[in-house]
Each structure stands twice: as C-alpha cells, then as structure tokens.
mmCIF file of C-alpha atoms in Angstrom:
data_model
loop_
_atom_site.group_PDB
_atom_site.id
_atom_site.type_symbol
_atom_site.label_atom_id
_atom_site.label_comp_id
_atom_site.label_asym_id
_atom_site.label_seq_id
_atom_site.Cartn_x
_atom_site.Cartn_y
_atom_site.Cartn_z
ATOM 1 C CA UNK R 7 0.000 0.000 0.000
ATOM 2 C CA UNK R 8 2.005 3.421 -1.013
ATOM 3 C CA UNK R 9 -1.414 5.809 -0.367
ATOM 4 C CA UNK R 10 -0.910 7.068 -3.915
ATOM 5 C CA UNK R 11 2.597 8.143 -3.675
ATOM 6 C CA UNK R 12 5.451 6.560 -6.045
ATOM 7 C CA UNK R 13 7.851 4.648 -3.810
ATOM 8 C CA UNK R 14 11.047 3.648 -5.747
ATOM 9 C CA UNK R 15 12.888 0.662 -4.020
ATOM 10 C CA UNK R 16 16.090 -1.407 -4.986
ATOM 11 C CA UNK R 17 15.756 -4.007 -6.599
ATOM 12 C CA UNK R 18 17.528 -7.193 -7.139
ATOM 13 C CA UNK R 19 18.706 -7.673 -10.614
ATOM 14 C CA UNK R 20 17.020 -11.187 -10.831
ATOM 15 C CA UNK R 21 14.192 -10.126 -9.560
ATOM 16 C CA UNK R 22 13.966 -7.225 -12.013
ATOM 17 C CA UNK R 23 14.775 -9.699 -14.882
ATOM 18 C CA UNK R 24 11.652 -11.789 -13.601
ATOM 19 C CA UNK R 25 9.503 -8.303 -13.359
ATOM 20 C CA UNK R 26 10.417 -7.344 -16.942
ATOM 21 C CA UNK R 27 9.521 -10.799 -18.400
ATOM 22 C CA UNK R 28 6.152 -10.704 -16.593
ATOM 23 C CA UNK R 29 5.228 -7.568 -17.456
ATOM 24 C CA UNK R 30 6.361 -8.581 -20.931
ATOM 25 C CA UNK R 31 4.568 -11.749 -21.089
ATOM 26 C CA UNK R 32 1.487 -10.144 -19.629
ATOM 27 C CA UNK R 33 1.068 -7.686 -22.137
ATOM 28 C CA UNK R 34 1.241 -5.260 -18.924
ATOM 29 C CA UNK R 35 4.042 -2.657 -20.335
ATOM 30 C CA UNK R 36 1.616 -0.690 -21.929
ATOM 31 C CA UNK R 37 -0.738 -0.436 -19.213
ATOM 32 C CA UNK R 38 1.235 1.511 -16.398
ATOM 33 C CA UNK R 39 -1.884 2.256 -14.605
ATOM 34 C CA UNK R 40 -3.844 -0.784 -14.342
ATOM 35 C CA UNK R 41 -3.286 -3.463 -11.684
ATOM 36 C CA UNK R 42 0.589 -5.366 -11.714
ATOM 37 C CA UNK R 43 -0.328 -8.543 -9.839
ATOM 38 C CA UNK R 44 -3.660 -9.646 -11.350
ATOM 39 C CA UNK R 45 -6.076 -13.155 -11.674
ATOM 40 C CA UNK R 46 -5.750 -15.813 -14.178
ATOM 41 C CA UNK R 47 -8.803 -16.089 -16.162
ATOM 42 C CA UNK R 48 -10.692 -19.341 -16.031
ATOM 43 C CA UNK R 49 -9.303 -22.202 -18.731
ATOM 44 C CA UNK R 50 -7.786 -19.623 -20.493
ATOM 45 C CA UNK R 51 -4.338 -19.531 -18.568
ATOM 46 C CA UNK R 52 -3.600 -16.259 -19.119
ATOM 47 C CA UNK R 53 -3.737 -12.832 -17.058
ATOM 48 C CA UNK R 54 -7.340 -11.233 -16.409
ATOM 49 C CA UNK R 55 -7.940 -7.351 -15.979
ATOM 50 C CA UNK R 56 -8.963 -8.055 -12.405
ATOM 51 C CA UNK R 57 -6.399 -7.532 -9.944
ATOM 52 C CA UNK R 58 -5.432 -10.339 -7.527
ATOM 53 C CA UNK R 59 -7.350 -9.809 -4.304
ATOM 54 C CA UNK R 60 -4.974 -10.094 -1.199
ATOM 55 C CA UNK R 61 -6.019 -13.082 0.074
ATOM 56 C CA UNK R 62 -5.559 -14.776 -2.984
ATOM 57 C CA UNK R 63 -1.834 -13.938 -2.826
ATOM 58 C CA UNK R 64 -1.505 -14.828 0.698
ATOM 59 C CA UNK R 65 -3.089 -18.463 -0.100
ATOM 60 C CA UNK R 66 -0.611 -18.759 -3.101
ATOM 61 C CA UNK R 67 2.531 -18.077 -0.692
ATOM 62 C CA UNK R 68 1.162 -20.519 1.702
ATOM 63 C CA UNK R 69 0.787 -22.946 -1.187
ATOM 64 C CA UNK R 70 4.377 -22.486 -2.242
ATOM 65 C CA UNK R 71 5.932 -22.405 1.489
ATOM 66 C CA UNK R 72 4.239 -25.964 2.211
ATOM 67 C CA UNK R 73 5.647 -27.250 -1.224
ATOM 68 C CA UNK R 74 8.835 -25.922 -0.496
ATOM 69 C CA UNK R 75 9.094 -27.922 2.845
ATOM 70 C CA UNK R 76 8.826 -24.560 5.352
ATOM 71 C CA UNK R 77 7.440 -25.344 8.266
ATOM 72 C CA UNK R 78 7.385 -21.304 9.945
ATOM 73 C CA UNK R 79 4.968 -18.948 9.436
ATOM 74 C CA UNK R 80 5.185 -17.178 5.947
ATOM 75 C CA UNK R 81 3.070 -14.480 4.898
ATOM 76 C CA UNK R 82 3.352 -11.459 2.785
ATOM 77 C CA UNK R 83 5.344 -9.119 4.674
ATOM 78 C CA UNK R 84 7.649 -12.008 5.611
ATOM 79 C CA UNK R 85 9.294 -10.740 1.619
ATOM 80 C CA UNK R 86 9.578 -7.315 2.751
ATOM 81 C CA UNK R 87 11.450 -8.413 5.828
ATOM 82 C CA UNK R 88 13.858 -10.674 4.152
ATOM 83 C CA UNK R 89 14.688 -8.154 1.704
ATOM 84 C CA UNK R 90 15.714 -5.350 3.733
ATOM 85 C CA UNK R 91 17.757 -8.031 5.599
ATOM 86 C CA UNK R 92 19.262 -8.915 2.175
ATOM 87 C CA UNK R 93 19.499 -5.400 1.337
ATOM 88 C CA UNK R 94 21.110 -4.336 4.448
ATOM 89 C CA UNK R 95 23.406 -7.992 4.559
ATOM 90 C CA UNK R 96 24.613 -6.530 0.911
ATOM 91 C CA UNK R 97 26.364 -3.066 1.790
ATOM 92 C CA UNK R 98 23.009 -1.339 1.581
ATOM 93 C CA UNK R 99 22.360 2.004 3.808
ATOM 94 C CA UNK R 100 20.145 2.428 7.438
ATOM 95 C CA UNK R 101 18.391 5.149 5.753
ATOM 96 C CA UNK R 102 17.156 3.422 3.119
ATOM 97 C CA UNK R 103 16.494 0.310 4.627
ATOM 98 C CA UNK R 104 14.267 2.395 7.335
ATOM 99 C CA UNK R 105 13.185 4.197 4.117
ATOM 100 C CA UNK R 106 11.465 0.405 2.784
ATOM 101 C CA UNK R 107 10.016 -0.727 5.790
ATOM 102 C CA UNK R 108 8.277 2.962 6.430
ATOM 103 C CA UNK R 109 6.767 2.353 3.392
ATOM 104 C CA UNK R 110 4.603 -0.672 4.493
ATOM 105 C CA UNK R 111 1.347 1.464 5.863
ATOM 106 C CA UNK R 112 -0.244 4.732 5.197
ATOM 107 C CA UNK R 113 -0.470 6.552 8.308
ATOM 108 C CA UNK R 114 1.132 3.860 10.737
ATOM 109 C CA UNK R 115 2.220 5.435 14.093
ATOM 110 C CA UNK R 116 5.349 4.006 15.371
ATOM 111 C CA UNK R 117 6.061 3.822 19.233
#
C-alpha cells in the first residue's frame, strides 16, 4: 500500500529480470496504470484485468511455502522483511532500509 505516492525501491537484478519478463509476457508494459499482480482467467491460462485480491496472494505463498518444505509462518510481509535483511546484509544504507520498511502502511504510528 504506497497511499498514492510513487515509492522507488532497490531491486535485485534477478528479480527485475523476472519483473520485466512478466510484465512482458502479460502484455502489462503498456498499461502503467492498471493493476501489476492480477487473476488468471478461467481455462484460459492467461492474465485477467482483475487484480489479484490479497487473500488470494496470501493463499498462493502458503501454497508455495508448504511445497517448499517450510514449516514457519510465511506471509506477505515475511518478503519485505527478508529483503531489507538482504538489502542491508549486501552493503546497503540504514536510511534506506528504514526508508522500505516505512513504506509498508499509510499513516502507521510508530512507538
């Protein structure tokens, strides 16, 4: 959730290789304003114009975690977390690391 602002984060290069190719694949380059992560249509295989609903993603992690043999608790944010770890484990900066995970909900008070 950015509350309508543009929040520019590093980015692994694999992961941006994947991005490109999906947004490639998808037909989604042309379409900056329409929903990135979206449903698969029905027998058809191929990406809808609805956009995937939150639970829907958090199901598919689950899916994967229990396929990939992890037993802890995985959930969405558990990719932000690792990241900025990654990030951070990589010669990245405080401030920008604190800069990623600010950016996780509109209006969040911290204490």
């Amino acid at each position: 959730m950015n509350c309508g602002k543009v929040v520019e984060m590093p980015c692994h290069h694999t992961l941006e290789a994947y991005l490109e190719d999906y947004l490639e694949a998808g037909g989604l380059r042309d379409h900056p304003k329409t929903p990135l992560f979206r449903t698969i249509g029905r027998g058809t295989g191929e990406l809808s114009a609805s956009p995937l609903p939150q639970q829907s993603a958090h199901a598919m992690i689950q899916r994967r975690a229990v396929a990939a043999g992890i037993g802890t608790a995985v959930g969405n944010h558990t990719f932000r977390a690792t990241g900025i770890t990654a990030y951070l484990k990589n010669g990245g900066t405080l401030e920008k690391a604190a800069a990623m995970d600010a950016g996780k909900r509109c209006g969040q008070s911290r204490s």
